[in-house]
Short mmCIF file of C-alpha atoms in Angstrom, two decimals:
data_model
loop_
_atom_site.label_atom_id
_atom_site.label_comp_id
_atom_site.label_asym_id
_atom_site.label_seq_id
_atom_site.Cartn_x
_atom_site.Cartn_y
_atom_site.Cartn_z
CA UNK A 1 23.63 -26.87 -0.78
CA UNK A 2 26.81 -28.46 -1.41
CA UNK A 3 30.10 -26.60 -1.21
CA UNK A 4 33.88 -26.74 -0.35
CA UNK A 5 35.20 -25.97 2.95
CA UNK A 6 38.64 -25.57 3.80
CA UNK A 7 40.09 -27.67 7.08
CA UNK A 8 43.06 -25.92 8.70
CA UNK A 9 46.31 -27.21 8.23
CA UNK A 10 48.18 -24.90 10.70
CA UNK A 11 46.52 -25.57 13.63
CA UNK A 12 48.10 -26.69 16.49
CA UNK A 13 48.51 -29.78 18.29
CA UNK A 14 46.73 -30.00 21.46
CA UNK A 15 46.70 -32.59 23.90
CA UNK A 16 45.74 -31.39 26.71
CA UNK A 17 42.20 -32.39 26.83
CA UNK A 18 40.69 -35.86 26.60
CA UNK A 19 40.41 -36.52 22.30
CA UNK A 20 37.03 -37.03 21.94
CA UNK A 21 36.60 -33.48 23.32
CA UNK A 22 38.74 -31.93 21.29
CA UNK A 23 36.82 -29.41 18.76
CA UNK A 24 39.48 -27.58 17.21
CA UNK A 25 43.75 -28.19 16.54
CA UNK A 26 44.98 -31.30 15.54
CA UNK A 27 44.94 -34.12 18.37
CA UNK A 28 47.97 -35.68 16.80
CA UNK A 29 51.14 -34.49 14.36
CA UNK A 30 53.86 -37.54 14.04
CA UNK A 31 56.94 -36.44 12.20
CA UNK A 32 55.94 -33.73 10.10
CA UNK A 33 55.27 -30.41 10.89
CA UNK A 34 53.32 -27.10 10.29
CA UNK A 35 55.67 -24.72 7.57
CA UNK A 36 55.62 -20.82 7.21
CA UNK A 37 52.76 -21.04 4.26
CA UNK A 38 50.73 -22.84 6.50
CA UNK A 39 50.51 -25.94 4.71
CA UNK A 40 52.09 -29.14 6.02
CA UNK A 41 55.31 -30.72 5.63
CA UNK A 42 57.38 -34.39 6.47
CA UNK A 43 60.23 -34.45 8.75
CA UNK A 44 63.39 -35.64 6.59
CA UNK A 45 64.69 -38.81 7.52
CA UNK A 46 68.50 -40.25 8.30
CA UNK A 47 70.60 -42.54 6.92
CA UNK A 48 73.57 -44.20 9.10
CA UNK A 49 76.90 -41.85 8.74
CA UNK A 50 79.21 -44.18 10.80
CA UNK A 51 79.02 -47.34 12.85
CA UNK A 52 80.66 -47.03 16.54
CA UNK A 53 80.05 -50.42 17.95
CA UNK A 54 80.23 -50.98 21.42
CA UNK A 55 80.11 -46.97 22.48
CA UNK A 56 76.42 -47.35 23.23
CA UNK A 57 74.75 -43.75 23.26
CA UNK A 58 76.87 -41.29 20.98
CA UNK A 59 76.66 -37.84 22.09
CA UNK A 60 78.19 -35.91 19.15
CA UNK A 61 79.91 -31.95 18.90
CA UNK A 62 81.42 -29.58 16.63
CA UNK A 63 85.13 -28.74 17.54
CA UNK A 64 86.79 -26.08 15.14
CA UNK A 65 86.15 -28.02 11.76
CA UNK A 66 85.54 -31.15 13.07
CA UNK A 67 83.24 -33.64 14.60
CA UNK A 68 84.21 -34.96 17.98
CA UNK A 69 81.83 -37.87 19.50
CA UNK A 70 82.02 -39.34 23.13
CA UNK A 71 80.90 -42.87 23.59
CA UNK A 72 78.83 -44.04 26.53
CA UNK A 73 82.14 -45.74 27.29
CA UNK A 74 83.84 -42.71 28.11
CA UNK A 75 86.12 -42.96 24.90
CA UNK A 76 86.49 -39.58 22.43
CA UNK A 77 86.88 -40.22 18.91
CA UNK A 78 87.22 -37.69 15.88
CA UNK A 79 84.88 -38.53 12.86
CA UNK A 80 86.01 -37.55 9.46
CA UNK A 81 83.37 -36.20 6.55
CA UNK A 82 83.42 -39.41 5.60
CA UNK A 83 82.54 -41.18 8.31
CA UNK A 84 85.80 -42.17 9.72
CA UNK A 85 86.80 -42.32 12.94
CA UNK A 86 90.37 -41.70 15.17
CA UNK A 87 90.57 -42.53 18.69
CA UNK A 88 91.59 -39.44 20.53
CA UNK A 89 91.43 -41.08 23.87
CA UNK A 90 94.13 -39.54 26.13
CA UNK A 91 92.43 -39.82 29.59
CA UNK A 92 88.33 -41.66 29.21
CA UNK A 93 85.88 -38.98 30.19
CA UNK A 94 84.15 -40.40 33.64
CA UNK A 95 80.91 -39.58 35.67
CA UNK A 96 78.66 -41.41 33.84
CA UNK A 97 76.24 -38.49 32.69
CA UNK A 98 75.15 -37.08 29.75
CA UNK A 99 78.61 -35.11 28.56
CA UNK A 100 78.45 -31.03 28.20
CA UNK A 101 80.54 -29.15 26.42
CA UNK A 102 82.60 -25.56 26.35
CA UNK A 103 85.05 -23.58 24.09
CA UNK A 104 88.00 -22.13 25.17
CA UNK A 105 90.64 -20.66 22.48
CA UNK A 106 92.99 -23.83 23.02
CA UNK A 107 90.63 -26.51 23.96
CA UNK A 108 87.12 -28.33 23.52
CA UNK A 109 86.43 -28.80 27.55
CA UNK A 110 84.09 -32.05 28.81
CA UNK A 111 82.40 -33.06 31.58
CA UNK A 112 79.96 -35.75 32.87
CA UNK A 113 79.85 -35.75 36.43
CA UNK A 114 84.14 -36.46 37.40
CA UNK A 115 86.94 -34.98 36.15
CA UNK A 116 87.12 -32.27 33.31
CA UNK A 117 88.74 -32.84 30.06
CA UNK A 118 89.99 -31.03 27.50
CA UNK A 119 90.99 -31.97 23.86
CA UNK A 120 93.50 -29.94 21.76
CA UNK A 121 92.72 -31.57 18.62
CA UNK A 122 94.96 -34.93 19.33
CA UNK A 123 94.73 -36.18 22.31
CA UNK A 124 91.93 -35.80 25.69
CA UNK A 125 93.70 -34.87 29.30
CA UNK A 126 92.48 -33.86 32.60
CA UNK A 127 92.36 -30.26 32.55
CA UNK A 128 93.54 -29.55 35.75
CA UNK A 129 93.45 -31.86 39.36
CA UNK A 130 91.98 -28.80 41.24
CA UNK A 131 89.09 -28.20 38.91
CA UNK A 132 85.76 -29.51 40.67
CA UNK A 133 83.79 -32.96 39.61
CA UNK A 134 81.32 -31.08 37.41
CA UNK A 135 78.63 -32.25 35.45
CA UNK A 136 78.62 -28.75 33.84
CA UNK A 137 81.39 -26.44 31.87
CA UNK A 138 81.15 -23.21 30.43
CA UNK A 139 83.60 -20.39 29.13
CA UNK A 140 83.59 -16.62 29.34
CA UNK A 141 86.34 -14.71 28.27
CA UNK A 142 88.78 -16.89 28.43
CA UNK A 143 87.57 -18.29 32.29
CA UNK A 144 86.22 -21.65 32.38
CA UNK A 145 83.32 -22.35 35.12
CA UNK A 146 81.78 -25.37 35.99
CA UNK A 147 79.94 -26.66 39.01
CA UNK A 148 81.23 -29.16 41.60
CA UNK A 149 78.39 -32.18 41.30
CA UNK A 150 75.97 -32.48 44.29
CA UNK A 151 76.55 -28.76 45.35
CA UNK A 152 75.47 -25.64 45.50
CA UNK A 153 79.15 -24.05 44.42
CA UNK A 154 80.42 -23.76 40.95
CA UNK A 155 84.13 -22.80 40.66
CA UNK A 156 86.48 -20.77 38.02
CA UNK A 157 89.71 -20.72 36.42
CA UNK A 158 92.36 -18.03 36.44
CA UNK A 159 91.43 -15.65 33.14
CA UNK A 160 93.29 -16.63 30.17
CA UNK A 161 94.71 -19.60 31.87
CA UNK A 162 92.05 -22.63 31.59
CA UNK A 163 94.16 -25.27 33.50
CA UNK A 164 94.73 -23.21 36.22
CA UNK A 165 92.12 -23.46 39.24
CA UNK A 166 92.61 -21.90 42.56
CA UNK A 167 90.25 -23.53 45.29
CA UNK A 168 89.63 -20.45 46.50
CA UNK A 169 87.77 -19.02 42.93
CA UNK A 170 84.42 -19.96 44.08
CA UNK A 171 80.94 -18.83 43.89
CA UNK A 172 78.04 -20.27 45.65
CA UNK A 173 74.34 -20.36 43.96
CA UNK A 174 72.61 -18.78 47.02
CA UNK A 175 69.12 -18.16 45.34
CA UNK A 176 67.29 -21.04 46.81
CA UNK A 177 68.58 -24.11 48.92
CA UNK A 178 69.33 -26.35 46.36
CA UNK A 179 72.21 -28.10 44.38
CA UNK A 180 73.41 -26.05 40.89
CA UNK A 181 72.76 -28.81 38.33
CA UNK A 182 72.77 -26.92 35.67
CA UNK A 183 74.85 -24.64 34.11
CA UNK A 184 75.30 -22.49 30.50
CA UNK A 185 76.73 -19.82 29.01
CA UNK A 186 74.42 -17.57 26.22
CA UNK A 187 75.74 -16.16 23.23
CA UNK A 188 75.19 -12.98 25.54
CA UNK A 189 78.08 -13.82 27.36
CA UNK A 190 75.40 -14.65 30.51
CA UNK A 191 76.18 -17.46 32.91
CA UNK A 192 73.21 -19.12 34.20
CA UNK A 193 73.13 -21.65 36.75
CA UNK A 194 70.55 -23.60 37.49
CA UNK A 195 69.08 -25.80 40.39
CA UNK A 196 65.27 -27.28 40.63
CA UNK A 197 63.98 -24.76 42.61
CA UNK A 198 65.95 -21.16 40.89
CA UNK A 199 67.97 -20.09 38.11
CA UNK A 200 70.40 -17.38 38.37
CA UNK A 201 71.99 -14.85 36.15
CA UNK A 202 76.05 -14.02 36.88
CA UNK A 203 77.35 -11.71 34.40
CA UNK A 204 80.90 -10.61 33.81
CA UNK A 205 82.71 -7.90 35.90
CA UNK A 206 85.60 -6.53 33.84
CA UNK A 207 87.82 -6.05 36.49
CA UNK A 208 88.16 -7.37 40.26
CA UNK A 209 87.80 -10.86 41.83
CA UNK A 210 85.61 -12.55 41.58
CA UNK A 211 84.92 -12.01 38.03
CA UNK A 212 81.15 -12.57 38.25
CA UNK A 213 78.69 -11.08 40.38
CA UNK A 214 74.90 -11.88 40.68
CA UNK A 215 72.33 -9.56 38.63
CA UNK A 216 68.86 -11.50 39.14
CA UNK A 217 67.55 -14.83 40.00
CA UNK A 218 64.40 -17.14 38.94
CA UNK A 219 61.99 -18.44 40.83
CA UNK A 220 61.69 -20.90 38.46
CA UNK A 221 64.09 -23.95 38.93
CA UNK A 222 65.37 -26.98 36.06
CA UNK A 223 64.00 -30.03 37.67
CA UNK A 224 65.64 -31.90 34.49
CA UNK A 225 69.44 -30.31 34.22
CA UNK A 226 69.91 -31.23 30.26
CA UNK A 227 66.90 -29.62 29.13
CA UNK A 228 68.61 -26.12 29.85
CA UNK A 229 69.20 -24.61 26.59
CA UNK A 230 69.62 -21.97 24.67
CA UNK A 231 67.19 -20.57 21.65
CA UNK A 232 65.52 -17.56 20.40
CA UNK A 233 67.55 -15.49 22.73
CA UNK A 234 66.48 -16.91 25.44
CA UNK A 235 66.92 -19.73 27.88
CA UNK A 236 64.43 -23.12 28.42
CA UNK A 237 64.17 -25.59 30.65
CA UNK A 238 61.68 -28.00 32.55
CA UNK A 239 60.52 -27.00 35.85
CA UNK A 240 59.60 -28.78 38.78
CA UNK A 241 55.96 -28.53 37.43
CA UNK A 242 57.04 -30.78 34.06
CA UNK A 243 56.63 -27.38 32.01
CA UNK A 244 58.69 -26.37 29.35
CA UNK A 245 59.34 -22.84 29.95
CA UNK A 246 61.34 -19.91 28.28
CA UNK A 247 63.75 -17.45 30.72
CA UNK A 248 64.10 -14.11 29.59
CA UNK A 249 65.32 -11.82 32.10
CA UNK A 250 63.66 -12.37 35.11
CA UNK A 251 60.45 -13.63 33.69
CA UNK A 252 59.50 -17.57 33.24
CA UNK A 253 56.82 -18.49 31.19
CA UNK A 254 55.10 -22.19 29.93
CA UNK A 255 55.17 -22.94 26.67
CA UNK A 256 54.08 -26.27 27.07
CA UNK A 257 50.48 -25.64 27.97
CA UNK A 258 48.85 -26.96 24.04
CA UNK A 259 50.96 -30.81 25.67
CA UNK A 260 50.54 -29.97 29.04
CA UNK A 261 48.89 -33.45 30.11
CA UNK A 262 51.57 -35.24 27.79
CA UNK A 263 54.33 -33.77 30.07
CA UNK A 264 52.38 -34.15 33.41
CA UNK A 265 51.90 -37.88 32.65
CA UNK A 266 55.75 -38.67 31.85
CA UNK A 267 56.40 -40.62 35.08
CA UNK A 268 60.52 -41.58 34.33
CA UNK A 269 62.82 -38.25 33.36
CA UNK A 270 65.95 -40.63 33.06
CA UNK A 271 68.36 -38.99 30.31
CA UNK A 272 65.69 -36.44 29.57
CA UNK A 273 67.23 -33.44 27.27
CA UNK A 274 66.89 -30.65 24.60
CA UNK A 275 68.55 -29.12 22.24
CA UNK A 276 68.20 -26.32 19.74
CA UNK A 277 67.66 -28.23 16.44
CA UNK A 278 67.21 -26.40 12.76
CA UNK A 279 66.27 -28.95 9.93
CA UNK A 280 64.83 -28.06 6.52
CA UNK A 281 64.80 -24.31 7.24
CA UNK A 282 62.87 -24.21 10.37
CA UNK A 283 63.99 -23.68 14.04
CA UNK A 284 62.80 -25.93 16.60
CA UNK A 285 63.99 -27.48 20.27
CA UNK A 286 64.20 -30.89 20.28
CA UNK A 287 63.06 -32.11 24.10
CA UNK A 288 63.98 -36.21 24.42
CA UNK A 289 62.64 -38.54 26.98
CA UNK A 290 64.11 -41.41 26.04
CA UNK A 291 62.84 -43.12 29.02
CA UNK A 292 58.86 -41.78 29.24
CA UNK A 293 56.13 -44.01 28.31
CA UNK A 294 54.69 -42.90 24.71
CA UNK A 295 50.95 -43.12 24.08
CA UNK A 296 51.81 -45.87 22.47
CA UNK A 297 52.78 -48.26 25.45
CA UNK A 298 56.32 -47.62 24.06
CA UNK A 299 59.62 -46.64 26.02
CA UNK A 300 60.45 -43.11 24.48
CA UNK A 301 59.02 -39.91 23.02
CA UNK A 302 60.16 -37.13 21.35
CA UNK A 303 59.13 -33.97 20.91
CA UNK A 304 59.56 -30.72 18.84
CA UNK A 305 58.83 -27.53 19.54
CA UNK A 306 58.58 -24.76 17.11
CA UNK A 307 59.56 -21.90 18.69
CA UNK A 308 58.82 -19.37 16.19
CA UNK A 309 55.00 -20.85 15.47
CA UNK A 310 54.49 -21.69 19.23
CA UNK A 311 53.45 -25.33 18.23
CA UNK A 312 54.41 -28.64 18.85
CA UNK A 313 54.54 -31.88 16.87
CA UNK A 314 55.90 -35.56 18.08
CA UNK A 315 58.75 -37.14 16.42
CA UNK A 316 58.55 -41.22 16.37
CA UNK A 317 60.71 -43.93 15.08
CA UNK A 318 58.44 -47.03 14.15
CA UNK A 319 58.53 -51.18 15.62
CA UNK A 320 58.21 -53.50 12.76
CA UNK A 321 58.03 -55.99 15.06
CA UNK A 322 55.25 -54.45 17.30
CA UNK A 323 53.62 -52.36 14.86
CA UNK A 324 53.67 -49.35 16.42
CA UNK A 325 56.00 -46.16 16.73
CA UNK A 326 58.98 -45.96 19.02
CA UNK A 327 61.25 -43.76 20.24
CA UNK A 328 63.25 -41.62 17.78
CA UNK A 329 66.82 -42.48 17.94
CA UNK A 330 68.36 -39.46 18.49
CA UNK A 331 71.15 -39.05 21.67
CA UNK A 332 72.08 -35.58 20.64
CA UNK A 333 72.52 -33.13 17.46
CA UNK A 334 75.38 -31.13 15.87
CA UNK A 335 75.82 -29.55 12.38
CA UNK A 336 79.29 -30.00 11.02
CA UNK A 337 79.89 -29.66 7.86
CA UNK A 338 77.33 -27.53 6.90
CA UNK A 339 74.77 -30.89 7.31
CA UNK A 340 72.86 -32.42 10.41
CA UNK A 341 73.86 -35.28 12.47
CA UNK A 342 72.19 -37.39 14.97
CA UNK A 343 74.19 -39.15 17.43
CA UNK A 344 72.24 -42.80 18.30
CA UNK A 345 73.50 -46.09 19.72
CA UNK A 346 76.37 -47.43 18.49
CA UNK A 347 76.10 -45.14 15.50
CA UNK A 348 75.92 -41.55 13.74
CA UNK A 349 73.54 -40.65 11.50
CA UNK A 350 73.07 -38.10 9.33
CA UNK A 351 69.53 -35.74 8.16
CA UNK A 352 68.87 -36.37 4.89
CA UNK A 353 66.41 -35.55 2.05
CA UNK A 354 67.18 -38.35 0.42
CA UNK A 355 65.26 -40.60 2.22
CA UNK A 356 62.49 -39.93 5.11
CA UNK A 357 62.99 -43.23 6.86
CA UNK A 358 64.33 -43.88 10.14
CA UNK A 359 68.05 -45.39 9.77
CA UNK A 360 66.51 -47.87 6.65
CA UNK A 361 63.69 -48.74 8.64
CA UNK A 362 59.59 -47.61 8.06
CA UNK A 363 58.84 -44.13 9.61
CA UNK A 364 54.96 -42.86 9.88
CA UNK A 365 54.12 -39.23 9.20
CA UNK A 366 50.65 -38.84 10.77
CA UNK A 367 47.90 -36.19 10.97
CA UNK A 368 45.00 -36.68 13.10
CA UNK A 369 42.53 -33.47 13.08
CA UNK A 370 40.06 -32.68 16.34
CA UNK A 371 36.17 -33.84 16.08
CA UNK A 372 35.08 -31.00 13.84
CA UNK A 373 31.48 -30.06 14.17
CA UNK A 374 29.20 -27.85 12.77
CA UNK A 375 25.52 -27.14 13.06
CA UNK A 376 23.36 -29.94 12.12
CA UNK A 377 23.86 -33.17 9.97
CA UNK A 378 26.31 -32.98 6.57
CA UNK A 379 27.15 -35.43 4.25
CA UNK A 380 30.65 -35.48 2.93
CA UNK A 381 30.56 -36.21 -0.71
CA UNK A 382 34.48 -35.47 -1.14
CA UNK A 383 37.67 -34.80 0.22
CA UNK A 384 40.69 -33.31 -1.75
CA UNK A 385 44.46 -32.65 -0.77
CA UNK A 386 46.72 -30.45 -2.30
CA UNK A 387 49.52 -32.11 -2.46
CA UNK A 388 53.18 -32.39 -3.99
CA UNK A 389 52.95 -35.45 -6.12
CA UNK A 390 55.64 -36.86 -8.81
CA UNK A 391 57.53 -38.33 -5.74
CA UNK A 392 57.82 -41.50 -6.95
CA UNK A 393 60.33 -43.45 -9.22
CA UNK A 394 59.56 -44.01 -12.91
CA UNK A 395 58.30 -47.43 -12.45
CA UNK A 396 57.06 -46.90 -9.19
CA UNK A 397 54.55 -44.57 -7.01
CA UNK A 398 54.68 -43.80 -3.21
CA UNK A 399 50.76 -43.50 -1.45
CA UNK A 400 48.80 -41.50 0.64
CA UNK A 401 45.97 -42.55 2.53
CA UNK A 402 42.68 -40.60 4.58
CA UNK A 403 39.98 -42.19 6.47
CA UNK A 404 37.00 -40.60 8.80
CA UNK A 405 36.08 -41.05 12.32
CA UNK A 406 32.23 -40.08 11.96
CA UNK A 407 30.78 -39.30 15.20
CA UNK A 408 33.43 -40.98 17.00
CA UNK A 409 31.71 -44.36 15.97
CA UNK A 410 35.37 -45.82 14.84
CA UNK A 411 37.43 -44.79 11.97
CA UNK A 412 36.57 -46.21 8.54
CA UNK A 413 39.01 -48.20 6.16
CA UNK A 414 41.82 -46.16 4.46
CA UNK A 415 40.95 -44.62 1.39
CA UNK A 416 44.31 -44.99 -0.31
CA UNK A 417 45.50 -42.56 -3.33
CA UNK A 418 49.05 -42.22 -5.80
CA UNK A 419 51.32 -39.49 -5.00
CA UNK A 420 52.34 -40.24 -8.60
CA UNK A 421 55.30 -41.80 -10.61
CA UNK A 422 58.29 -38.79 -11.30
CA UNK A 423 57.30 -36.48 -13.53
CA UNK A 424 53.51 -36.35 -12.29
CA UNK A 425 52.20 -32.94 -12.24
CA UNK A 426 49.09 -33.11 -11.08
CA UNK A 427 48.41 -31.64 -7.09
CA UNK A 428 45.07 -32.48 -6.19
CA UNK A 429 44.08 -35.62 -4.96
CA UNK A 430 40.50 -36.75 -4.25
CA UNK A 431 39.34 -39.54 -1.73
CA UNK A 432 35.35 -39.42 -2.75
CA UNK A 433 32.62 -39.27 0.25
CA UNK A 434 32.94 -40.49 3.71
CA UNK A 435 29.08 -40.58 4.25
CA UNK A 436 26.95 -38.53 6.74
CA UNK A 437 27.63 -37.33 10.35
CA UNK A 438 27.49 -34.53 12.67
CA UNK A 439 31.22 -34.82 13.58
CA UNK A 440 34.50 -35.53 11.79
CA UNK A 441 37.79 -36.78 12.37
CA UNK A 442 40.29 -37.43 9.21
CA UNK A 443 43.54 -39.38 10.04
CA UNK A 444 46.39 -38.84 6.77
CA UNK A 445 49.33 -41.14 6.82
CA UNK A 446 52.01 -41.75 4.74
CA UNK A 447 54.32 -44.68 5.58
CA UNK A 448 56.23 -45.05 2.01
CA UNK A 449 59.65 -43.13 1.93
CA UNK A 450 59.02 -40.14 0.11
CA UNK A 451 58.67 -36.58 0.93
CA UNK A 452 54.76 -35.01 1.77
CA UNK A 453 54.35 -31.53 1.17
CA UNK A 454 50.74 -30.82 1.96
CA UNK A 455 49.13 -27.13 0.52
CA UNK A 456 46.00 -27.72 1.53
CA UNK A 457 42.49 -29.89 2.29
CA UNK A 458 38.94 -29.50 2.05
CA UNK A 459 36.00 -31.53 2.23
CA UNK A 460 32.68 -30.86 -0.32
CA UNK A 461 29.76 -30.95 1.88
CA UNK A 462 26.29 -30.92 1.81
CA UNK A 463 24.08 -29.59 4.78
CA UNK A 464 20.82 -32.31 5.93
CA UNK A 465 17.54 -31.74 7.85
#
């Protein structure tokens, strides 16, 4: 009997078994990801915004109306809408770590790991000489806190006046015997700070000194201080146990199990960070190891996690010269302007719709299903996708390709198929048979720059024996 069966979209991507035993999810998503209808859906690409050369990574904020970006050098410039840039450089921000950031009503507030800075919209300046060496800032209420680096203390200004510090306004993270490397403030008005072994919760007295006092602590630490962040009102982080894990209250839990074997083999955490990111109406954190080794034998992986969904999907850049992805270059993320940016090396970019490469160059979207099985032999006489088509040009049309891993005996050669010139109605797409098996593995990939908005795919089979 021959009939159409329907192969899941919206499944999740798991990797933490061996492939060839995977029997349901996806074993791979590459920049694309799973949307709300449950169909499928490319990750947009960006296009170079402004040129910085010789600043090396660009870690990039919003200020008021504006877009501030600190260099690797240590220099703060202001970048205009259109891509311009001022030097703001008053005093070079030192340290040599990954910047944070804080708001106060006067001044954006920076540190890396020396001396805090703040900006008043012309020029940077040490905020004050008794503040600590912090690698972290934060504002409540008008008091700026930030920990002193390679310590357990973290230290506060006088209310309402940020560039005052008394030495004596300190607190000391007493939850566990280790450092505070980590420290935020949530839209809650919480302050957490952070060490590998705890996290603690201060929240704000309204009267009396000090002005914080300790509700509950963690018994989860952040091994990796920059992937503390903030999303779905809650706080995340990677624990000493590589696990991404969400901190509500005094509750951790993984959320990294479905990659679990992905995180447990990253062997470098150099630089390793995340970020809240929202692109193309979905919510998502962003968690960067620049400095992990991909499956790919590459330097670099990125990964995304929808929060919402509970899934995961990897985000890749591509080698020409190797052949074979690498690591997405993305530093850090800020919306300005109403529109996405991506701070890389030696240059902004900015999301776009426009096109879905990387900076210009060829980007892969890639789904790779599980080893789907059913009882007995089948023979597959077709495969169709529903699929947006019309993405093309009018003298030219982007592809699509499929091909079959049958019974793990080696994938097949592409089967290769228009996604149409503009103006091309038609959604379905057939690919024809892929012979007979017990077990089947389809690969889609898309390398031409266009968008992929997949509804849907199923395979005609007939059941053998």
């Amino acid at each position: 009997m021959t009939e159409w069966t329907p192969v899941a979209l919206d499944a999740k991507m798991f990797q933490n078994v061996d492939e060839t035993a995977l029997k349901r999810a996806h074993a791979t998503l590459e920049n694309g990801f799973v949307t709300e209808t449950k169909g499928f859906s490319r990750f947009p690409g960006i296009e170079e915004f402004a040129s910085l050369p010789g600043e090396g990574q660009i870690y990039v904020h919003k200020w008021r109306e504006d877009m501030v970006a600190v260099g690797q050098s240590g220099r703060i410039l202001e970048i205009g809408e259109d891509g311009s840039k001022i030097d703001r450089t008053g005093a070079s921000l030192a340290g040599g770590l990954r910047p944070t950031f804080a708001k106060s009503k006067d001044y954006l507030l920076m540190a890396a790991g020396a001396a805090i800075l703040g900006y008043d919209g012309k020029t940077t300046f040490p905020l004050s000489d008794d503040a600590p060496n912090a690698t972290h800032v934060g504002e409540i209420d008008g008091i700026v806190i930030a920990n002193e680096r390679d310590s357990e203390r973290f230290y506060y200004s006088a209310p309402a006046a940020v560039r005052s510090w008394d030495p004596l306004d300190v607190l000391t993270a007493a939850g566990s015997a280790d450092n505070a490397t980590a420290l935020i403030v949530t839209p809650f008005r919480e302050l957490l700070v952070g060490g590998p072994e705890s996290v603690e919760q201060y929240e704000r007295l309204t009267s009396g000194d000090p002005p914080f006092f300790r509700r509950w602590s963690v018994g989860d630490g952040i091994q990796h201080p920059y992937t503390l962040c903030f999303a779905d009102n809650a706080a995340w982080g990677v624990n000493a146990e590589s696990e991404m894990v969400r901190l509500s209250g005094q509750i951790s839990a993984a959320k990294s199990d479905d990659i679990g074997l992905t995180l447990k083999n990253v062997t470098d955490w150099r630089d390793a960070w995340a970020s809240e990111v929202k692109i193309k109406g979905q919510s998502f954190i962003a968690l960067m190891l620049p400095h992990a080794t991909s499956p790919y034998d590459t330097e670099g992986l990125g990964l995304l996690f929808d929060y919402r969904a509970r899934r995961w999907t990897s985000l890749y850049s591509w080698d020409n010269q190797q052949g074979r992805p690498s690591f997405y270059p993305m530093w850090s993320f800020a919306s300005v302007w109403n529109r996405q940016f991506v701070g890389g090396v030696d240059k902004i970019y900015r999301v776009t719709n426009d096109s879905h490469w990387i900076a210009g160059n060829t980007t892969r979207l890639l789904l790779r299903t599980a080893h789907l099985s059913d009882e007995g032999e089948r023979r597959i006489d077709n495969l169709r996708l529903r699929i947006k088509r019309g993405v093309g040009s009018n003298t030219a049309a982007p592809s699509i390709r499929v091909r079959c891993n049958r019974d793990n005996n080696g994938f097949t050669p592409w089967a290769q198929k228009s996604l149409g010139k503009a103006g091309d109605r038609s959604m379905f797409v057939e690919f024809g048979g892929f012979g007979c098996a017990t077990s089947w593995q389809f690969e889609i990939d898309v390398t031409d720059d266009c968008p992929v908005e997949i509804a849907g795919l199923d395979v005609q089979q007939t059941r053998l024996g």
